[in-house]
PDB file of C-alpha atoms (C1' of nucleotides) in Angstrom:
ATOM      1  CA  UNK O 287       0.000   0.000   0.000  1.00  0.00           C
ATOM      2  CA  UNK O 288       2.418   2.163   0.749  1.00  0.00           C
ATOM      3  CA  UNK O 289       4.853   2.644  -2.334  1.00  0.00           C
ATOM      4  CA  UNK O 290       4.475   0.477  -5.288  1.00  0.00           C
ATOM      5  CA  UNK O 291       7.903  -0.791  -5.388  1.00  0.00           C
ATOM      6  CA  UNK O 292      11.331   0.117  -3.701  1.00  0.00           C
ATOM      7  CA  UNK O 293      12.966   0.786  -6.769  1.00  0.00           C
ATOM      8  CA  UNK O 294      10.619   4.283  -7.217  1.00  0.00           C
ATOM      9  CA  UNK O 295      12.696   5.661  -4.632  1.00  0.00           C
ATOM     10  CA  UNK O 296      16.441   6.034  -6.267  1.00  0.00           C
ATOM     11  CA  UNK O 297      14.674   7.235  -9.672  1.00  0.00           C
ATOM     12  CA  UNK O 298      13.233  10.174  -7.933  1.00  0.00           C
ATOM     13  CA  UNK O 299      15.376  11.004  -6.197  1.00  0.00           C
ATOM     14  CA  UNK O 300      17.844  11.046  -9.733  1.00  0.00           C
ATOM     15  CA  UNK O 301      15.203  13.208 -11.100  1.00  0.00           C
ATOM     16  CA  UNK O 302      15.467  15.950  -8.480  1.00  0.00           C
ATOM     17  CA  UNK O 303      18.861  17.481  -9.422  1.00  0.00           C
ATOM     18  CA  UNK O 304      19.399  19.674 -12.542  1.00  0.00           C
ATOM     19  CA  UNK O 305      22.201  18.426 -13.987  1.00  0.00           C
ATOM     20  CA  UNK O 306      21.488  14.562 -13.840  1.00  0.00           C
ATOM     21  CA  UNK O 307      17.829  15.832 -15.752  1.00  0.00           C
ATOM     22  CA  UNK O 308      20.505  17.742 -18.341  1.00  0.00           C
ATOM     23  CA  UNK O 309      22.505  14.455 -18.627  1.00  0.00           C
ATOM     24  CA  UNK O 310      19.396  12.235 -19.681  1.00  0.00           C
ATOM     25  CA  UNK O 311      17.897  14.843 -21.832  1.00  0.00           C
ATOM     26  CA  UNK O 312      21.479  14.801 -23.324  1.00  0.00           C
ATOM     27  CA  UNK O 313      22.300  10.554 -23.697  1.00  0.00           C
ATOM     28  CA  UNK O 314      18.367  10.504 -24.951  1.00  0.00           C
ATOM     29  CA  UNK O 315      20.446  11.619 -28.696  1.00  0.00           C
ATOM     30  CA  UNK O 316      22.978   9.043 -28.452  1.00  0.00           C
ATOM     31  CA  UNK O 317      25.047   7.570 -25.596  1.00  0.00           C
ATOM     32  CA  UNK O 318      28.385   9.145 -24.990  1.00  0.00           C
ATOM     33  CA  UNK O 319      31.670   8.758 -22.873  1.00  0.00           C
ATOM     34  CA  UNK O 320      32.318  10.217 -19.308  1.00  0.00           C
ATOM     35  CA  UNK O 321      34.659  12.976 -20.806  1.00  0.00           C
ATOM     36  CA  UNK O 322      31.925  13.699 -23.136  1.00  0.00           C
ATOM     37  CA  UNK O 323      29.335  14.187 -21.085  1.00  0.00           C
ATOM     38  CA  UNK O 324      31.652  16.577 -18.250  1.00  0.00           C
ATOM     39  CA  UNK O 325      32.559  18.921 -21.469  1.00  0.00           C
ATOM     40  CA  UNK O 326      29.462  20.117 -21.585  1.00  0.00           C
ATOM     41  CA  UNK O 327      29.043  21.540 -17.984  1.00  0.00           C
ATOM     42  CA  UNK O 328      30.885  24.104 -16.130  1.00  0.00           C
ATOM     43  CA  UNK O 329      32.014  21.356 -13.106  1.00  0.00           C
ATOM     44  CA  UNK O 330      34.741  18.699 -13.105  1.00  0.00           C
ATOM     45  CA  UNK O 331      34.447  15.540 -14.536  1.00  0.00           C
ATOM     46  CA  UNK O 332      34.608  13.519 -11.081  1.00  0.00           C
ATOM     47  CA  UNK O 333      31.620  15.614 -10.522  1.00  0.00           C
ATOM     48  CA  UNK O 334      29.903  14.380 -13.511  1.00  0.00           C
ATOM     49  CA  UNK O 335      31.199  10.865 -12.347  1.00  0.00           C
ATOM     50  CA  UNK O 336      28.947  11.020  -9.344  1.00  0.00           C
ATOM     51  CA  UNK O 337      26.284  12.247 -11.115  1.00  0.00           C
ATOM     52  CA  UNK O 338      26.294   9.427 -13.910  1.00  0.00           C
ATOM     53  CA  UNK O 339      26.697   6.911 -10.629  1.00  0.00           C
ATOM     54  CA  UNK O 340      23.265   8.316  -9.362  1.00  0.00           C
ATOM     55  CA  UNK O 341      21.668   7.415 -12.737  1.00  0.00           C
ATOM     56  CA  UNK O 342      23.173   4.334 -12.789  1.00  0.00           C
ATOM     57  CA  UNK O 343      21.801   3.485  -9.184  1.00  0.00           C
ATOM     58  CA  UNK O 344      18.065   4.355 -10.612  1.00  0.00           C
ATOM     59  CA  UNK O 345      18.692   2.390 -13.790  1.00  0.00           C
ATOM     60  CA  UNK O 346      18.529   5.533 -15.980  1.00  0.00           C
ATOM     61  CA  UNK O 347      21.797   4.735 -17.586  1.00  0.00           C
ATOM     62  CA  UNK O 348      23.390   1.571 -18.540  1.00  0.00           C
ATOM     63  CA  UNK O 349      27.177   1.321 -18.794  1.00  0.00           C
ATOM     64  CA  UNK O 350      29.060   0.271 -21.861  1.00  0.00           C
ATOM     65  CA  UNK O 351      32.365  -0.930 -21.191  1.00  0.00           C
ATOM     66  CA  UNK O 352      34.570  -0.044 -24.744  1.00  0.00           C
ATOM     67  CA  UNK O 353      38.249  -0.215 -24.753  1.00  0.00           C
ATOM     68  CA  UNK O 354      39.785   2.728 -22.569  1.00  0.00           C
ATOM     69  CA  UNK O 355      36.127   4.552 -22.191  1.00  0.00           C
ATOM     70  CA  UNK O 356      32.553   3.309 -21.057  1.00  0.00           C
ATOM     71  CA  UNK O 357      30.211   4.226 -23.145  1.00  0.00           C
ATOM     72  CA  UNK O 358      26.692   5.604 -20.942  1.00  0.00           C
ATOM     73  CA  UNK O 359      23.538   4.566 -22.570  1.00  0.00           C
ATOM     74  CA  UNK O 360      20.025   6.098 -21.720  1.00  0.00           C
ATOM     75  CA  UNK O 361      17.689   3.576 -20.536  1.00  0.00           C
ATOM     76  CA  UNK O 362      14.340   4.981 -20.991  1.00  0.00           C
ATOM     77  CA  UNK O 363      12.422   2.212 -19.350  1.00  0.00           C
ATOM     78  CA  UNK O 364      13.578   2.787 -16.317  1.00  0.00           C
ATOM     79  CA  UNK O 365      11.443   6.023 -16.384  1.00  0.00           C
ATOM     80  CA  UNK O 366       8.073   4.418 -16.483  1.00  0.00           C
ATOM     81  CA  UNK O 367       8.227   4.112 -12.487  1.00  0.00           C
ATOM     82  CA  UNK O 368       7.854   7.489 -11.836  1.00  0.00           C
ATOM     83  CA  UNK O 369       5.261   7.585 -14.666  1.00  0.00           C
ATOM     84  CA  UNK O 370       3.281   5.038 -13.280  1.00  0.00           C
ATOM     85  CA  UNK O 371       3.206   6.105  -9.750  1.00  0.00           C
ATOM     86  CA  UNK O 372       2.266  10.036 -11.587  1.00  0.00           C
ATOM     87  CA  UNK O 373      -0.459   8.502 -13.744  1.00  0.00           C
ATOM     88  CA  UNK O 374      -2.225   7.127 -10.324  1.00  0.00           C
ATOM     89  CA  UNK O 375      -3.393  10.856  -9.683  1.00  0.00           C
ATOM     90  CA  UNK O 376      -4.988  11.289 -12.929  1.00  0.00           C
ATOM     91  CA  UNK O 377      -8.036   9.764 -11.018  1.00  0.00           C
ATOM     92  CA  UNK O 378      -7.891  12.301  -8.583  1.00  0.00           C
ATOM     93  CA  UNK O 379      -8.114  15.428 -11.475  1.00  0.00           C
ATOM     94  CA  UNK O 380     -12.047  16.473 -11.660  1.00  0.00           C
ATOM     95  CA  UNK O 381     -12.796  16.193  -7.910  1.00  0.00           C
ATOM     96  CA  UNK O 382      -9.720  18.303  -6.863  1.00  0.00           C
ATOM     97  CA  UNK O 383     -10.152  21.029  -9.458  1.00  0.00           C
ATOM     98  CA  UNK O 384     -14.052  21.238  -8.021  1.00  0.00           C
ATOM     99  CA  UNK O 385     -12.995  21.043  -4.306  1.00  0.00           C
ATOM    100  CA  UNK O 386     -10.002  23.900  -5.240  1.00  0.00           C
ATOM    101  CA  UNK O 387     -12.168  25.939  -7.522  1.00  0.00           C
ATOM    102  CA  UNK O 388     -14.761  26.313  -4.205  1.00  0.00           C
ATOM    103  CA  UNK O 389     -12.045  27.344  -2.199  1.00  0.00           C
ATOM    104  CA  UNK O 390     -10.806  29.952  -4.573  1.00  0.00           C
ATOM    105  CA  UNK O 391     -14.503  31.353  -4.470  1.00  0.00           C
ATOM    106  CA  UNK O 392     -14.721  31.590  -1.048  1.00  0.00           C
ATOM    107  CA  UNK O 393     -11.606  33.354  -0.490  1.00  0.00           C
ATOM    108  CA  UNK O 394     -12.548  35.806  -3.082  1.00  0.00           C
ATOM    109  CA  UNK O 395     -15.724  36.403  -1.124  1.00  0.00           C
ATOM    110  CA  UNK O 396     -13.711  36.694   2.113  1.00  0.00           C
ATOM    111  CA  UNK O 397     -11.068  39.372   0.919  1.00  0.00           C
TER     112      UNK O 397
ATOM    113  CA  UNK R 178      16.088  24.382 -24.798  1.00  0.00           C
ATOM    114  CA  UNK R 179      17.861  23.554 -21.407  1.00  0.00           C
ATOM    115  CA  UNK R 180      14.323  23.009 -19.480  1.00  0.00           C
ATOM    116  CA  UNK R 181      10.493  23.592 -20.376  1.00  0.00           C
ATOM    117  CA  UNK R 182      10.146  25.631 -16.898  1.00  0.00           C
ATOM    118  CA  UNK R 183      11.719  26.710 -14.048  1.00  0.00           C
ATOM    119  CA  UNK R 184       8.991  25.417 -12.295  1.00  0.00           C
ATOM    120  CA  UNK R 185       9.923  21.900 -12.685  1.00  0.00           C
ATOM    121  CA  UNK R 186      12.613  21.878 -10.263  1.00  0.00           C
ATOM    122  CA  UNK R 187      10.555  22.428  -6.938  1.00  0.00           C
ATOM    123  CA  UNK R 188       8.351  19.888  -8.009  1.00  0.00           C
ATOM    124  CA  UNK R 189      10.787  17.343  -8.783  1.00  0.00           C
ATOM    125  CA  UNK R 190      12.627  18.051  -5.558  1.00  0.00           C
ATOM    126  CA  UNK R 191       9.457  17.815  -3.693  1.00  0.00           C
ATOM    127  CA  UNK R 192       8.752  14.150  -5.296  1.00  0.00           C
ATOM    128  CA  UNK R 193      12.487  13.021  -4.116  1.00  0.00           C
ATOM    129  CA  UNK R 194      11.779  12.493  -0.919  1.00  0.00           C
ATOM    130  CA  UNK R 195       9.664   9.334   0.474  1.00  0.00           C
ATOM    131  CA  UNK R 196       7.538  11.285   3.330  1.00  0.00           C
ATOM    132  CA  UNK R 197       6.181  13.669   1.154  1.00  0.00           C
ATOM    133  CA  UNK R 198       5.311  11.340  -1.378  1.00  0.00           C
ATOM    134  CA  UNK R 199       3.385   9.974   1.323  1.00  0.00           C
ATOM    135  CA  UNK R 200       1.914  12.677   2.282  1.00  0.00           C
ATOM    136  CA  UNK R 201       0.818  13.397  -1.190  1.00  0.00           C
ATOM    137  CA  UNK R 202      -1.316  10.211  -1.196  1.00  0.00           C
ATOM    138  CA  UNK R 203      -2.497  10.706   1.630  1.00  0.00           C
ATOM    139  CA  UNK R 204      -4.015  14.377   1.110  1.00  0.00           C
ATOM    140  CA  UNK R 205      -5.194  13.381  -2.590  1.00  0.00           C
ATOM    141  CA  UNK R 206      -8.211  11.211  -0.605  1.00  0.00           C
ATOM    142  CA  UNK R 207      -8.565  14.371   1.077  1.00  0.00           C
ATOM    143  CA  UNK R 208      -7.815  17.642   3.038  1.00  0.00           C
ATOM    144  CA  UNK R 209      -6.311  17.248   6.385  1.00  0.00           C
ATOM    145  CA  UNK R 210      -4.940  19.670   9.193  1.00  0.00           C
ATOM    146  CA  UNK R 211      -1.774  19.263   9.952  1.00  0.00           C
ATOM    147  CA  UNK R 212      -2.078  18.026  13.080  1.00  0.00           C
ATOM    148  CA  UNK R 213      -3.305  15.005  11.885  1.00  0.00           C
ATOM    149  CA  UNK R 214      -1.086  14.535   9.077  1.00  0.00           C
ATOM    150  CA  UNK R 215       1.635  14.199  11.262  1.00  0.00           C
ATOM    151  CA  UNK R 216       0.071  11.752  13.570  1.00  0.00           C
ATOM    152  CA  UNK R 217       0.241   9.338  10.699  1.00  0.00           C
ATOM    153  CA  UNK R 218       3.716   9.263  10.649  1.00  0.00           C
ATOM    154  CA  UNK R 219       6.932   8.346  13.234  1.00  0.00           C
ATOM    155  CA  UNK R 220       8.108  12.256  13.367  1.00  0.00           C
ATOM    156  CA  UNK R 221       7.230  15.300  15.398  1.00  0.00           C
ATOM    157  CA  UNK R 222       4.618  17.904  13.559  1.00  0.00           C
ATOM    158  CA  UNK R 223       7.481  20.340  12.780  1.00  0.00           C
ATOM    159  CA  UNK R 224       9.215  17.965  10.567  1.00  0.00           C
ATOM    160  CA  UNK R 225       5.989  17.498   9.139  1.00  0.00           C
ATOM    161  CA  UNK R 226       5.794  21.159   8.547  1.00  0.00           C
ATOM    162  CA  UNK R 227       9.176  21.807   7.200  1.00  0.00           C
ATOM    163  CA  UNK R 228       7.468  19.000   4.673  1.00  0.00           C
ATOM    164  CA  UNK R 229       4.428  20.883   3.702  1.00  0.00           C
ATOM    165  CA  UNK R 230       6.635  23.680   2.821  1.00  0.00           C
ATOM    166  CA  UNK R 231       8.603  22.278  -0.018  1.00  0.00           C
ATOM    167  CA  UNK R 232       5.362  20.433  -1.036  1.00  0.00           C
ATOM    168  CA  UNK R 233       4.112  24.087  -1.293  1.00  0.00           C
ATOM    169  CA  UNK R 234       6.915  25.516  -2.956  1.00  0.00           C
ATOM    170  CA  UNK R 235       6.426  23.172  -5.610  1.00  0.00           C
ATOM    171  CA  UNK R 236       2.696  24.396  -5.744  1.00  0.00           C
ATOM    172  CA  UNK R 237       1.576  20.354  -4.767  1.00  0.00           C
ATOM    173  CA  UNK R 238      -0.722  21.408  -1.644  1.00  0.00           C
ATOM    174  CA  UNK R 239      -2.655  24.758  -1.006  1.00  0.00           C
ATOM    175  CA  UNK R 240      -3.449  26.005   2.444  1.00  0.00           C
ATOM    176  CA  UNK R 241      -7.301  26.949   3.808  1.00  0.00           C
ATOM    177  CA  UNK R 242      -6.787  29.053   6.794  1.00  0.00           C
ATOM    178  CA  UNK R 243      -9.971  27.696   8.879  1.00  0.00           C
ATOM    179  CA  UNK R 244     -10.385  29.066  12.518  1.00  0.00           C
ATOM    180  CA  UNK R 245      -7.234  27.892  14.250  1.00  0.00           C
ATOM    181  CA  UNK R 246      -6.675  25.102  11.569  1.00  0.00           C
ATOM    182  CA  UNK R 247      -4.736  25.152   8.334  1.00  0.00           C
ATOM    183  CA  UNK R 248      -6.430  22.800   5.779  1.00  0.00           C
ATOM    184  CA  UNK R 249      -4.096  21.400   3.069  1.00  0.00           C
ATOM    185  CA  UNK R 250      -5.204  20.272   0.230  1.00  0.00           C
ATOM    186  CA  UNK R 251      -3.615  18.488  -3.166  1.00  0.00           C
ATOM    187  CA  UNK R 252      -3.273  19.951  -6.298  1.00  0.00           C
ATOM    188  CA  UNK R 253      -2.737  17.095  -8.791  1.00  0.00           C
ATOM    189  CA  UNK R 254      -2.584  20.142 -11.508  1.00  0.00           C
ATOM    190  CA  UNK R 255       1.242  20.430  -9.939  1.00  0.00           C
ATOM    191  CA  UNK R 256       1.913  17.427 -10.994  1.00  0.00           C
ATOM    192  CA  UNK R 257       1.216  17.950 -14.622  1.00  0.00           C
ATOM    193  CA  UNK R 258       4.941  19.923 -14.641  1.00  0.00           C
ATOM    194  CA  UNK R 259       6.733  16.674 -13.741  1.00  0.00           C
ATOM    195  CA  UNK R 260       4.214  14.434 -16.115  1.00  0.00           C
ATOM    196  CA  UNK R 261       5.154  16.538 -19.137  1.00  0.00           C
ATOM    197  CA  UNK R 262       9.084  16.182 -18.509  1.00  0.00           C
ATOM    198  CA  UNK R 263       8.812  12.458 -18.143  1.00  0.00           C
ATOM    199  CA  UNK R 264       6.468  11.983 -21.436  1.00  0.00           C
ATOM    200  CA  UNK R 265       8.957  14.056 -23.625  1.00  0.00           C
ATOM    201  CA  UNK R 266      10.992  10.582 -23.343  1.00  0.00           C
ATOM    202  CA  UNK R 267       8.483   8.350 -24.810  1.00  0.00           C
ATOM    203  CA  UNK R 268       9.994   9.211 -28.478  1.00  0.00           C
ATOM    204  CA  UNK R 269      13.227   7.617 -27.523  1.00  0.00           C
ATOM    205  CA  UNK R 270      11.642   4.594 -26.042  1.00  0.00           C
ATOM    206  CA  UNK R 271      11.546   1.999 -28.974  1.00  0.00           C
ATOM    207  CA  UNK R 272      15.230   3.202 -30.240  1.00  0.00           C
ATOM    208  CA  UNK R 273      17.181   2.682 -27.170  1.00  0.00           C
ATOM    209  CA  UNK R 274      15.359  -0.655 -26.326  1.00  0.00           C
ATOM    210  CA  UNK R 275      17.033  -1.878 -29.475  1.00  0.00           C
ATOM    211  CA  UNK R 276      20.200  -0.309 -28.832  1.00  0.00           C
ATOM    212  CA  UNK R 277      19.828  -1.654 -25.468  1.00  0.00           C
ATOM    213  CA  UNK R 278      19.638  -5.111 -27.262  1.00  0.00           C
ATOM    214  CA  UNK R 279      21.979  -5.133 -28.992  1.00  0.00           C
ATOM    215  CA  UNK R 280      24.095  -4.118 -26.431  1.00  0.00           C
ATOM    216  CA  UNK R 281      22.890  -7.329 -24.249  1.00  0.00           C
ATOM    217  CA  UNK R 282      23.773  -9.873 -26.840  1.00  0.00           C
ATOM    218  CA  UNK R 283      27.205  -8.585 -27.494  1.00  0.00           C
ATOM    219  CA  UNK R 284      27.804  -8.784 -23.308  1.00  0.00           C
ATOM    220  CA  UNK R 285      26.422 -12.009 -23.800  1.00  0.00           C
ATOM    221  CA  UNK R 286      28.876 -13.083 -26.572  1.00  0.00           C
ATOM    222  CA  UNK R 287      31.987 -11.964 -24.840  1.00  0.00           C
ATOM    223  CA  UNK R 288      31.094 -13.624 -21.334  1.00  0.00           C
TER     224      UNK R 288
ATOM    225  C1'  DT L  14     -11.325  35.985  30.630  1.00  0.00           C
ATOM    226  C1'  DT L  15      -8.982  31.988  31.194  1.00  0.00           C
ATOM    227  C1'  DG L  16      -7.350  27.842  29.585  1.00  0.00           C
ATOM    228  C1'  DA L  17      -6.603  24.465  26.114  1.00  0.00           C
ATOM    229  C1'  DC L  18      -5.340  23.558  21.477  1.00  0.00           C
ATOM    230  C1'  DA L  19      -3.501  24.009  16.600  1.00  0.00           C
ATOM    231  C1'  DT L  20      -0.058  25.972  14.665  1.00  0.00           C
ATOM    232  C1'  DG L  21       4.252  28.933  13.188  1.00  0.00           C
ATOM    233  C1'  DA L  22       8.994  30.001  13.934  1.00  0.00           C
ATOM    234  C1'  DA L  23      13.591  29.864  15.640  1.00  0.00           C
ATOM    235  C1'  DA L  24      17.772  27.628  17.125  1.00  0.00           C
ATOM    236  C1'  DC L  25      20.254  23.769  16.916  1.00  0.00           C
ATOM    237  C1'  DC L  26      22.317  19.160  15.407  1.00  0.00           C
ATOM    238  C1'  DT L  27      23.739  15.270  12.267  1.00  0.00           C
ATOM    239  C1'  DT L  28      23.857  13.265   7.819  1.00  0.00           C
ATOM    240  C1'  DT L  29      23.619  13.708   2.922  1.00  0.00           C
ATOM    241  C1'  DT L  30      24.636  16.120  -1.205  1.00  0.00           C
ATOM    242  C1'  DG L  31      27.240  18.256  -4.613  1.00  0.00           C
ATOM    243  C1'  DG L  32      31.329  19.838  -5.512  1.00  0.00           C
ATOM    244  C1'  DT L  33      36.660  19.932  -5.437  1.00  0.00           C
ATOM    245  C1'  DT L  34      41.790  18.258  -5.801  1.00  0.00           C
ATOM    246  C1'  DT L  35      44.891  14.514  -5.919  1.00  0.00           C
ATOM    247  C1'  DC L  36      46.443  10.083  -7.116  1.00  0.00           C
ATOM    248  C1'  DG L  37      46.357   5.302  -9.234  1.00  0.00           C
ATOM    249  C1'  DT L  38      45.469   2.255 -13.251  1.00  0.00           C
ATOM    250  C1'  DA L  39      44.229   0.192 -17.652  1.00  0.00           C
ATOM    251  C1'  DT L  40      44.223   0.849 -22.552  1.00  0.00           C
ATOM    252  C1'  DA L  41      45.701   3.013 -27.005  1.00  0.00           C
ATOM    253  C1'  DA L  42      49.059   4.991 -29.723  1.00  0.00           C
ATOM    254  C1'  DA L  43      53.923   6.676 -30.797  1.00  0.00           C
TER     255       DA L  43
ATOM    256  C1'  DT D 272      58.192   0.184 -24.474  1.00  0.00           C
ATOM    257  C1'  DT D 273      57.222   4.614 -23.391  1.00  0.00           C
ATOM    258  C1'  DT D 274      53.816   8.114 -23.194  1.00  0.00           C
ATOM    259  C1'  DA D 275      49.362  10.083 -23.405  1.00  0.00           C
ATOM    260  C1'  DT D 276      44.564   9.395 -22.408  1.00  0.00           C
ATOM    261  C1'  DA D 277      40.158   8.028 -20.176  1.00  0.00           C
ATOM    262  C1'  DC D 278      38.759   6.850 -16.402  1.00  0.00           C
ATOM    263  C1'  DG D 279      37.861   5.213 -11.074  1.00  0.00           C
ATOM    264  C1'  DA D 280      38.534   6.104  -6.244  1.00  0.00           C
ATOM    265  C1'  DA D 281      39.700   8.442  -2.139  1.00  0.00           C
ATOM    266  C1'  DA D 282      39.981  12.365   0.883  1.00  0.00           C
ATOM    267  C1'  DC D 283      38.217  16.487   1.812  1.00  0.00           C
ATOM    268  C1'  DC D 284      34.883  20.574   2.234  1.00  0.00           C
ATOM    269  C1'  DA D 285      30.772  23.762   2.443  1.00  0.00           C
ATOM    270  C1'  DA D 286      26.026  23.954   2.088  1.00  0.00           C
ATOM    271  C1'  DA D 287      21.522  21.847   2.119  1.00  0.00           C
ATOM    272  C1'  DA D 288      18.312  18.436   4.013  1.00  0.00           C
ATOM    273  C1'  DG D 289      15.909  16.263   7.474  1.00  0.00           C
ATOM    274  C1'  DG D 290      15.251  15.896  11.927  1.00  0.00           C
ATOM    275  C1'  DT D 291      14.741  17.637  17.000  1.00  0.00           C
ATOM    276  C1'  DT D 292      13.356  20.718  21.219  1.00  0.00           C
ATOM    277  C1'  DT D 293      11.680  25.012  22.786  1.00  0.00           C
ATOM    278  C1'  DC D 294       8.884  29.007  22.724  1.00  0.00           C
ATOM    279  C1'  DA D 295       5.394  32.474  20.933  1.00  0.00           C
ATOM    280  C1'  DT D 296       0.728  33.359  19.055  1.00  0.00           C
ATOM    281  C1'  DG D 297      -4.038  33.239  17.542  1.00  0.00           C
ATOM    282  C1'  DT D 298      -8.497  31.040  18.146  1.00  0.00           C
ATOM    283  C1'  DC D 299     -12.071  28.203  20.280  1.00  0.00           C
ATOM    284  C1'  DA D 300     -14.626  26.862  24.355  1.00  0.00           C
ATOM    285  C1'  DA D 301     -15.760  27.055  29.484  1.00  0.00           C
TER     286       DA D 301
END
DNA sequence: TTGACATGAAACCTTTTGGTTTCGTATAAA
DNA sequence: TTTATACGAAACCAAAAGGTTTCATGTCAA
């Protein structure tokens, strides 16, 4: 009852920084190196490191071990966790807008 | 380019965290007092407080002043922010699962 | 008007987060 | 076989997050 599955937690909480959004939006067009990646923002590449490690522990990214580099590929699936537990408040959409619209009203009335 | 709205952030950062998650179920089956939101979980009411504040930076839960209560209610309409970023990914789904693939077999053959 | 109750707000503490610099190591290339 | 490159890992640091206790305040009810 209380959280569909464990696993929600570490993608959420991947979502909730910035850069690590930046970094998916950017492997979404094609996967890319470490070095690749930490040229593109204005911190250090052990910074990035951490970051990528993040997405890796939420199963955003999936590492591709080739030659001296590792390749980071976007896994997209791994977003449907927080899309599911979202999609549970569509339910939720007509009756709140009522009960909020009411309460706007009211206010109005009392100002 | 870098991010729809600037509004995103507080609502991401409000989903990162486990307790307010919570909380958001808990208020979308209807408005509560604080009070007795915090009596449903193992932490004093100021915690609980310090919740409902990022949960209402991120516009997810709007107060009603009533006598010496506050009433807080959920506004799934926050949510839409964080839906929206997630669904721009749904493009990329059926190329990377292939790229994904093929990246699985060639593990496989090397193992 | 006095007391109880629901809450806000401040001060404080510990752990986590997001960043840095420094160093070690495996692979590619000269 | 050197040398350059791409990276991981560790140690460190400041700020933010997530709690706590304590106190002040507005409102309801006797």
């Amino acid at each position: 009852m209380s959280e569909s599955r464990e696993t929600i937690q570490p993608v959420f909480r991947a979502l909730a920084d910035p850069t690590r959004r930046a970094i998916i939006r950017m492997l979404a067009h094609g996967p890319r190196p470490i070095g690749e990646i930490a040229s593109a923002f204005a911190m250090t590449r052990p910074a990035i490191a951490k970051h990528l490690a993040i997405l890796r522990d939420g199963d955003l990214i999936i590492v591709e071990p080739k030659g001296r580099e590792r390749i980071n590929h976007f896994n997209p699936a791994a977003l449907k966790a927080a899309t599911d537990w979202l999609s549970y408040f569509d339910r939720f959409w007509d009756e709140k807008l009522e009960e909020l619209k009411r309460l706007a009203e009211h206010k109005k009335g009392s100002s």
